[in-house]
Amino acid sequence: MSQEILDGLAVIVNEVAGVPVEDVQPDKAFIDDLDIDSLSMVEVVMAAEDKWGVKIPDSEVKNLRTVGDAVAYIQTATA
Amino acid sequence: MTATISSPAGAPHARIMSVGSYRPERVVTNAEVCELIDSTDEWIRERSGIVERRYAAPDETVVDIAQAAAEKAIAASGIRADQIGFVLVATVTHPYPTPSAAAELAYRVGAIDAAATDISSACAGFCYGVAMAQDMVRGGSAEYVLVVGVEKLTDWVDPTDRSTAFIFADGAGAVVIGPSDTPAIGPVVWGADGEQLDAITMTQSLTDYRDNGGPRFPTLAMKGQQVFRWAVSKMTVVAKEALAKADISADDLAAFIPHQANMRITDAMVRSLSLPAHVPVARDIETTGNTSAASIPIAMDRMLSSGEVPHGGLALTIGFGAGLAYAAQVVVLP
Ligand SMILES: CC(C)(COP(=O)(O)OP(=O)(O)OC[C@H]1O[C@@H](n2cnc3c(N)ncnc32)[C@H](O)[C@@H]1OP(=O)(O)O)[C@@H](O)C(=O)NCCC(=O)NCCS
């Protein structure tokens, strides 16, 4: 698990939804644990696309249930 | 030898001289909308920022609504209705393909010598109209132009469709645009992305409905997340371009008046534009709903009349919606 991607994602989630950076941990589910709704999720995805230059299609977004899922996806996409 | 034709001569610049708006009388709460869709007041507030909206009366037509706003704008402009050379009506809810709402409106308000046409650019329509009016005034084809954004969306939205019923509403806003000695409407940044036609469209065409029937008259159909994604990513770029073309920084703005699509889109745009905290942002959607082409002039009128923004201040306006069409420009507020 890339700590760098996790840290970057935590900053994005904080900026979009005001969730404290330290709460953004791999085992946390975006919607159920971090209270991020589907529209904030779209914003998080767009910010991640910008930051890491990856493409996360709409069809993939619903598979990114936890923060760990997103880190893994970005890691693979940038590898 | 062929004779040379003369070329039209217009004013050096154009400006918005006045604004007027009309919000129909009937207030519709989220609770009332939820009588027909499976939703809650809380969900609607969270996802859209809408607390209540206005619905026109059943016998109130698009042109009636437009007239109420237009008469206020004309009265505030200081010119007579018969001096208006062009009437532009931005609407997608006038129920006649022809004749235009603009021709009827021009006649009703006494713009007896005016040319008239409708603009079909949905939520971008008002900003399209301002840009076209500016070009007419500067190009010399009209000295004064009445631009109206008007919608009666309740005629075209399915009240049982939970993806649209809580968003859309009715209303009208109008401006008079005329000559100016100084620049008062910045360069427009506009376009339309036909590749995404299906993001906001109708459930079927009127002719298909006639031929095939089916249970439902055509109504609006929207892919909410696709629209959200497009609006937040692409419209931020467009807004920045409009500022750059006007040679203005976000710090110079007295107001940001985006189309009142959804409060969440506005919030996301404010974030990604890094808009300075001192710039007031139009949030009229809270009590007016999404009135498509009408939302920007209604919000502008409200911000000016409440004293929230100063007359003569600079406002960034941006409209975006079905098409997917968009237009943005910086204007000097009337
Ligand atoms: C319409 C919009 C608010 C929907 O929000 P969304 O987050 O995309 O909604 P989704 O369809 O993904 O649904 C998310 C959840 O809310 C539920 N939901 C959808 N509509 C609902 C409603 N009206 N009331 C309550 N719940 C609703 C869904 O069932 C889903 O629940 P689930 O996750 O438990 O399955 C949003 O997409 C939007 O506003 N987009 C921009 C549209 C716009 O501005 N249009 C105007 C352009 S001019």
PDB file of N, CA, C and O in Angstrom, chain B residues 283-333:
ATOM      1  N   ARG B 283     -26.821  32.047  -4.568  1.00  0.00           N
ATOM      2  CA  ARG B 283     -27.338  30.794  -4.008  1.00  0.00           C
ATOM      3  C   ARG B 283     -28.869  30.824  -3.997  1.00  0.00           C
ATOM      4  O   ARG B 283     -29.518  30.314  -3.096  1.00  0.00           O
ATOM      5  N   ASP B 284     -29.396  31.427  -5.052  1.00  0.00           N
ATOM      6  CA  ASP B 284     -30.838  31.611  -5.173  1.00  0.00           C
ATOM      7  C   ASP B 284     -31.593  30.289  -5.330  1.00  0.00           C
ATOM      8  O   ASP B 284     -32.803  30.232  -5.086  1.00  0.00           O
ATOM      9  N   ILE B 285     -30.876  29.244  -5.716  1.00  0.00           N
ATOM     10  CA  ILE B 285     -31.527  27.939  -5.922  1.00  0.00           C
ATOM     11  C   ILE B 285     -32.262  27.473  -4.665  1.00  0.00           C
ATOM     12  O   ILE B 285     -33.268  26.777  -4.740  1.00  0.00           O
ATOM     13  N   GLU B 286     -31.758  27.904  -3.507  1.00  0.00           N
ATOM     14  CA  GLU B 286     -32.342  27.488  -2.229  1.00  0.00           C
ATOM     15  C   GLU B 286     -33.859  27.717  -2.186  1.00  0.00           C
ATOM     16  O   GLU B 286     -34.599  26.884  -1.677  1.00  0.00           O
ATOM     17  N   THR B 287     -34.292  28.861  -2.702  1.00  0.00           N
ATOM     18  CA  THR B 287     -35.725  29.166  -2.631  1.00  0.00           C
ATOM     19  C   THR B 287     -36.403  29.259  -3.999  1.00  0.00           C
ATOM     20  O   THR B 287     -37.612  29.487  -4.068  1.00  0.00           O
ATOM     21  N   THR B 288     -35.631  29.099  -5.081  1.00  0.00           N
ATOM     22  CA  THR B 288     -36.216  29.236  -6.413  1.00  0.00           C
ATOM     23  C   THR B 288     -36.128  27.944  -7.217  1.00  0.00           C
ATOM     24  O   THR B 288     -36.816  27.784  -8.219  1.00  0.00           O
ATOM     25  N   GLY B 289     -35.299  27.000  -6.787  1.00  0.00           N
ATOM     26  CA  GLY B 289     -35.095  25.787  -7.566  1.00  0.00           C
ATOM     27  C   GLY B 289     -34.253  26.080  -8.797  1.00  0.00           C
ATOM     28  O   GLY B 289     -33.701  27.173  -8.942  1.00  0.00           O
ATOM     29  N   ASN B 290     -34.163  25.092  -9.686  1.00  0.00           N
ATOM     30  CA  ASN B 290     -33.409  25.257 -10.933  1.00  0.00           C
ATOM     31  C   ASN B 290     -34.389  25.694 -12.019  1.00  0.00           C
ATOM     32  O   ASN B 290     -35.240  24.919 -12.436  1.00  0.00           O
ATOM     33  N   THR B 291     -34.252  26.952 -12.447  1.00  0.00           N
ATOM     34  CA  THR B 291     -35.164  27.482 -13.469  1.00  0.00           C
ATOM     35  C   THR B 291     -34.476  27.588 -14.832  1.00  0.00           C
ATOM     36  O   THR B 291     -34.870  28.410 -15.660  1.00  0.00           O
ATOM     37  N   SER B 292     -33.453  26.781 -15.057  1.00  0.00           N
ATOM     38  CA  SER B 292     -32.771  26.689 -16.355  1.00  0.00           C
ATOM     39  C   SER B 292     -32.385  28.089 -16.872  1.00  0.00           C
ATOM     40  O   SER B 292     -31.692  28.815 -16.186  1.00  0.00           O
ATOM     41  N   ALA B 293     -32.858  28.465 -18.056  1.00  0.00           N
ATOM     42  CA  ALA B 293     -32.426  29.724 -18.676  1.00  0.00           C
ATOM     43  C   ALA B 293     -32.738  30.951 -17.823  1.00  0.00           C
ATOM     44  O   ALA B 293     -32.129  32.016 -18.002  1.00  0.00           O
ATOM     45  N   ALA B 294     -33.659  30.828 -16.879  1.00  0.00           N
ATOM     46  CA  ALA B 294     -34.067  31.991 -16.085  1.00  0.00           C
ATOM     47  C   ALA B 294     -33.207  32.189 -14.845  1.00  0.00           C
ATOM     48  O   ALA B 294     -33.254  33.247 -14.208  1.00  0.00           O
ATOM     49  N   SER B 295     -32.416  31.191 -14.474  1.00  0.00           N
ATOM     50  CA  SER B 295     -31.829  31.219 -13.130  1.00  0.00           C
ATOM     51  C   SER B 295     -30.813  32.341 -12.924  1.00  0.00           C
ATOM     52  O   SER B 295     -30.755  32.930 -11.844  1.00  0.00           O
ATOM     53  N   ILE B 296     -30.021  32.652 -13.934  1.00  0.00           N
ATOM     54  CA  ILE B 296     -28.986  33.685 -13.748  1.00  0.00           C
ATOM     55  C   ILE B 296     -29.599  35.086 -13.595  1.00  0.00           C
ATOM     56  O   ILE B 296     -29.276  35.783 -12.629  1.00  0.00           O
ATOM     57  N   PRO B 297     -30.486  35.518 -14.497  1.00  0.00           N
ATOM     58  CA  PRO B 297     -31.053  36.858 -14.277  1.00  0.00           C
ATOM     59  C   PRO B 297     -31.919  36.957 -13.025  1.00  0.00           C
ATOM     60  O   PRO B 297     -31.958  38.021 -12.387  1.00  0.00           O
ATOM     61  N   ILE B 298     -32.586  35.875 -12.630  1.00  0.00           N
ATOM     62  CA  ILE B 298     -33.362  35.921 -11.378  1.00  0.00           C
ATOM     63  C   ILE B 298     -32.407  36.118 -10.202  1.00  0.00           C
ATOM     64  O   ILE B 298     -32.629  36.963  -9.318  1.00  0.00           O
ATOM     65  N   ALA B 299     -31.305  35.360 -10.201  1.00  0.00           N
ATOM     66  CA  ALA B 299     -30.328  35.477  -9.112  1.00  0.00           C
ATOM     67  C   ALA B 299     -29.662  36.841  -9.112  1.00  0.00           C
ATOM     68  O   ALA B 299     -29.428  37.451  -8.061  1.00  0.00           O
ATOM     69  N   MET B 300     -29.364  37.350 -10.309  1.00  0.00           N
ATOM     70  CA  MET B 300     -28.734  38.672 -10.435  1.00  0.00           C
ATOM     71  C   MET B 300     -29.639  39.750  -9.852  1.00  0.00           C
ATOM     72  O   MET B 300     -29.206  40.615  -9.082  1.00  0.00           O
ATOM     73  N   ASP B 301     -30.914  39.679 -10.204  1.00  0.00           N
ATOM     74  CA  ASP B 301     -31.882  40.669  -9.717  1.00  0.00           C
ATOM     75  C   ASP B 301     -31.963  40.623  -8.196  1.00  0.00           C
ATOM     76  O   ASP B 301     -31.965  41.656  -7.517  1.00  0.00           O
ATOM     77  N   ARG B 302     -31.989  39.411  -7.669  1.00  0.00           N
ATOM     78  CA  ARG B 302     -32.107  39.270  -6.217  1.00  0.00           C
ATOM     79  C   ARG B 302     -30.866  39.826  -5.502  1.00  0.00           C
ATOM     80  O   ARG B 302     -30.980  40.531  -4.500  1.00  0.00           O
ATOM     81  N   MET B 303     -29.683  39.529  -6.021  1.00  0.00           N
ATOM     82  CA  MET B 303     -28.456  40.007  -5.374  1.00  0.00           C
ATOM     83  C   MET B 303     -28.361  41.522  -5.417  1.00  0.00           C
ATOM     84  O   MET B 303     -27.891  42.165  -4.481  1.00  0.00           O
ATOM     85  N   LEU B 304     -28.828  42.122  -6.518  1.00  0.00           N
ATOM     86  CA  LEU B 304     -28.786  43.586  -6.638  1.00  0.00           C
ATOM     87  C   LEU B 304     -29.834  44.239  -5.739  1.00  0.00           C
ATOM     88  O   LEU B 304     -29.552  45.191  -5.022  1.00  0.00           O
ATOM     89  N   SER B 305     -31.048  43.699  -5.755  1.00  0.00           N
ATOM     90  CA  SER B 305     -32.091  44.389  -4.994  1.00  0.00           C
ATOM     91  C   SER B 305     -31.952  44.178  -3.488  1.00  0.00           C
ATOM     92  O   SER B 305     -32.422  45.006  -2.711  1.00  0.00           O
ATOM     93  N   SER B 306     -31.282  43.110  -3.083  1.00  0.00           N
ATOM     94  CA  SER B 306     -31.053  42.929  -1.647  1.00  0.00           C
ATOM     95  C   SER B 306     -29.855  43.744  -1.170  1.00  0.00           C
ATOM     96  O   SER B 306     -29.585  43.814   0.026  1.00  0.00           O
ATOM     97  N   GLY B 307     -29.114  44.332  -2.111  1.00  0.00           N
ATOM     98  CA  GLY B 307     -27.944  45.118  -1.736  1.00  0.00           C
ATOM     99  C   GLY B 307     -26.713  44.269  -1.461  1.00  0.00           C
ATOM    100  O   GLY B 307     -25.669  44.769  -1.054  1.00  0.00           O
ATOM    101  N   GLU B 308     -26.828  42.955  -1.740  1.00  0.00           N
ATOM    102  CA  GLU B 308     -25.693  42.057  -1.499  1.00  0.00           C
ATOM    103  C   GLU B 308     -24.523  42.374  -2.422  1.00  0.00           C
ATOM    104  O   GLU B 308     -23.365  42.202  -2.051  1.00  0.00           O
ATOM    105  N   VAL B 309     -24.830  42.826  -3.632  1.00  0.00           N
ATOM    106  CA  VAL B 309     -23.772  43.213  -4.567  1.00  0.00           C
ATOM    107  C   VAL B 309     -24.075  44.611  -5.107  1.00  0.00           C
ATOM    108  O   VAL B 309     -25.239  45.007  -5.223  1.00  0.00           O
ATOM    109  N   PRO B 310     -23.005  45.364  -5.428  1.00  0.00           N
ATOM    110  CA  PRO B 310     -23.202  46.756  -5.845  1.00  0.00           C
ATOM    111  C   PRO B 310     -23.531  46.902  -7.326  1.00  0.00           C
ATOM    112  O   PRO B 310     -23.033  46.135  -8.156  1.00  0.00           O
ATOM    113  N   HIS B 311     -24.369  47.880  -7.656  1.00  0.00           N
ATOM    114  CA  HIS B 311     -24.561  48.255  -9.059  1.00  0.00           C
ATOM    115  C   HIS B 311     -23.204  48.689  -9.601  1.00  0.00           C
ATOM    116  O   HIS B 311     -22.439  49.362  -8.913  1.00  0.00           O
ATOM    117  N   GLY B 312     -22.908  48.289 -10.818  1.00  0.00           N
ATOM    118  CA  GLY B 312     -21.622  48.680 -11.410  1.00  0.00           C
ATOM    119  C   GLY B 312     -20.480  47.739 -11.081  1.00  0.00           C
ATOM    120  O   GLY B 312     -19.382  47.881 -11.612  1.00  0.00           O
ATOM    121  N   GLY B 313     -20.722  46.764 -10.187  1.00  0.00           N
ATOM    122  CA  GLY B 313     -19.683  45.787  -9.869  1.00  0.00           C
ATOM    123  C   GLY B 313     -19.526  44.771 -10.991  1.00  0.00           C
ATOM    124  O   GLY B 313     -20.372  44.658 -11.882  1.00  0.00           O
ATOM    125  N   LEU B 314     -18.437  44.015 -10.946  1.00  0.00           N
ATOM    126  CA  LEU B 314     -18.195  42.996 -11.968  1.00  0.00           C
ATOM    127  C   LEU B 314     -18.736  41.652 -11.508  1.00  0.00           C
ATOM    128  O   LEU B 314     -18.488  41.227 -10.382  1.00  0.00           O
ATOM    129  N   ALA B 315     -19.461  40.989 -12.404  1.00  0.00           N
ATOM    130  CA  ALA B 315     -19.982  39.656 -12.071  1.00  0.00           C
ATOM    131  C   ALA B 315     -19.530  38.652 -13.126  1.00  0.00           C
ATOM    132  O   ALA B 315     -19.539  38.948 -14.325  1.00  0.00           O
ATOM    133  N   LEU B 316     -19.124  37.472 -12.671  1.00  0.00           N
ATOM    134  CA  LEU B 316     -18.851  36.368 -13.581  1.00  0.00           C
ATOM    135  C   LEU B 316     -20.131  35.546 -13.695  1.00  0.00           C
ATOM    136  O   LEU B 316     -20.650  35.058 -12.686  1.00  0.00           O
ATOM    137  N   THR B 317     -20.663  35.437 -14.915  1.00  0.00           N
ATOM    138  CA  THR B 317     -21.866  34.626 -15.131  1.00  0.00           C
ATOM    139  C   THR B 317     -21.493  33.416 -15.982  1.00  0.00           C
ATOM    140  O   THR B 317     -20.677  33.526 -16.902  1.00  0.00           O
ATOM    141  N   ILE B 318     -22.071  32.264 -15.650  1.00  0.00           N
ATOM    142  CA  ILE B 318     -21.811  31.068 -16.450  1.00  0.00           C
ATOM    143  C   ILE B 318     -23.054  30.187 -16.467  1.00  0.00           C
ATOM    144  O   ILE B 318     -23.613  29.859 -15.423  1.00  0.00           O
ATOM    145  N   GLY B 319     -23.494  29.860 -17.691  1.00  0.00           N
ATOM    146  CA  GLY B 319     -24.653  28.992 -17.857  1.00  0.00           C
ATOM    147  C   GLY B 319     -24.211  27.688 -18.497  1.00  0.00           C
ATOM    148  O   GLY B 319     -23.295  27.680 -19.320  1.00  0.00           O
ATOM    149  N   PHE B 320     -24.840  26.581 -18.100  1.00  0.00           N
ATOM    150  CA  PHE B 320     -24.453  25.269 -18.656  1.00  0.00           C
ATOM    151  C   PHE B 320     -25.611  24.308 -18.495  1.00  0.00           C
ATOM    152  O   PHE B 320     -26.333  24.357 -17.508  1.00  0.00           O
ATOM    153  N   GLY B 321     -25.793  23.463 -19.513  1.00  0.00           N
ATOM    154  CA  GLY B 321     -26.891  22.498 -19.426  1.00  0.00           C
ATOM    155  C   GLY B 321     -27.036  21.693 -20.703  1.00  0.00           C
ATOM    156  O   GLY B 321     -26.057  21.497 -21.436  1.00  0.00           O
ATOM    157  N   ALA B 322     -28.268  21.243 -20.973  1.00  0.00           N
ATOM    158  CA  ALA B 322     -28.520  20.330 -22.088  1.00  0.00           C
ATOM    159  C   ALA B 322     -27.857  20.822 -23.358  1.00  0.00           C
ATOM    160  O   ALA B 322     -27.847  22.004 -23.685  1.00  0.00           O
ATOM    161  N   GLY B 323     -27.292  19.857 -24.076  1.00  0.00           N
ATOM    162  CA  GLY B 323     -26.627  20.229 -25.337  1.00  0.00           C
ATOM    163  C   GLY B 323     -25.357  19.423 -25.639  1.00  0.00           C
ATOM    164  O   GLY B 323     -25.190  19.015 -26.742  1.00  0.00           O
ATOM    165  N   LEU B 324     -24.499  19.275 -24.674  1.00  0.00           N
ATOM    166  CA  LEU B 324     -24.338  20.072 -23.458  1.00  0.00           C
ATOM    167  C   LEU B 324     -23.773  21.424 -23.848  1.00  0.00           C
ATOM    168  O   LEU B 324     -22.640  21.496 -24.328  1.00  0.00           O
ATOM    169  N   ALA B 325     -24.561  22.453 -23.660  1.00  0.00           N
ATOM    170  CA  ALA B 325     -24.184  23.796 -24.085  1.00  0.00           C
ATOM    171  C   ALA B 325     -23.716  24.606 -22.887  1.00  0.00           C
ATOM    172  O   ALA B 325     -24.173  24.385 -21.773  1.00  0.00           O
ATOM    173  N   TYR B 326     -22.801  25.533 -23.143  1.00  0.00           N
ATOM    174  CA  TYR B 326     -22.313  26.376 -22.053  1.00  0.00           C
ATOM    175  C   TYR B 326     -21.897  27.734 -22.597  1.00  0.00           C
ATOM    176  O   TYR B 326     -21.565  27.873 -23.782  1.00  0.00           O
ATOM    177  N   ALA B 327     -21.921  28.746 -21.732  1.00  0.00           N
ATOM    178  CA  ALA B 327     -21.451  30.079 -22.091  1.00  0.00           C
ATOM    179  C   ALA B 327     -21.126  30.830 -20.810  1.00  0.00           C
ATOM    180  O   ALA B 327     -21.837  30.698 -19.814  1.00  0.00           O
ATOM    181  N   ALA B 328     -20.038  31.587 -20.844  1.00  0.00           N
ATOM    182  CA  ALA B 328     -19.631  32.374 -19.679  1.00  0.00           C
ATOM    183  C   ALA B 328     -19.090  33.713 -20.126  1.00  0.00           C
ATOM    184  O   ALA B 328     -18.471  33.823 -21.191  1.00  0.00           O
ATOM    185  N   GLN B 329     -19.350  34.747 -19.322  1.00  0.00           N
ATOM    186  CA  GLN B 329     -18.758  36.046 -19.578  1.00  0.00           C
ATOM    187  C   GLN B 329     -18.749  36.859 -18.278  1.00  0.00           C
ATOM    188  O   GLN B 329     -19.516  36.584 -17.362  1.00  0.00           O
ATOM    189  N   VAL B 330     -17.843  37.860 -18.250  1.00  0.00           N
ATOM    190  CA  VAL B 330     -17.839  38.812 -17.143  1.00  0.00           C
ATOM    191  C   VAL B 330     -18.679  40.003 -17.578  1.00  0.00           C
ATOM    192  O   VAL B 330     -18.557  40.473 -18.709  1.00  0.00           O
ATOM    193  N   VAL B 331     -19.570  40.459 -16.696  1.00  0.00           N
ATOM    194  CA  VAL B 331     -20.411  41.623 -17.042  1.00  0.00           C
ATOM    195  C   VAL B 331     -20.326  42.675 -15.933  1.00  0.00           C
ATOM    196  O   VAL B 331     -20.048  42.349 -14.774  1.00  0.00           O
ATOM    197  N   VAL B 332     -20.560  43.922 -16.321  1.00  0.00           N
ATOM    198  CA  VAL B 332     -20.736  44.980 -15.333  1.00  0.00           C
ATOM    199  C   VAL B 332     -22.207  44.963 -14.934  1.00  0.00           C
ATOM    200  O   VAL B 332     -23.100  45.017 -15.796  1.00  0.00           O
ATOM    201  N   LEU B 333     -22.483  44.853 -13.645  1.00  0.00           N
ATOM    202  CA  LEU B 333     -23.871  44.752 -13.184  1.00  0.00           C
ATOM    203  C   LEU B 333     -24.607  46.073 -13.383  1.00  0.00           C
ATOM    204  O   LEU B 333     -24.037  47.145 -13.175  1.00  0.00           O
TER     205      LEU B 333
END
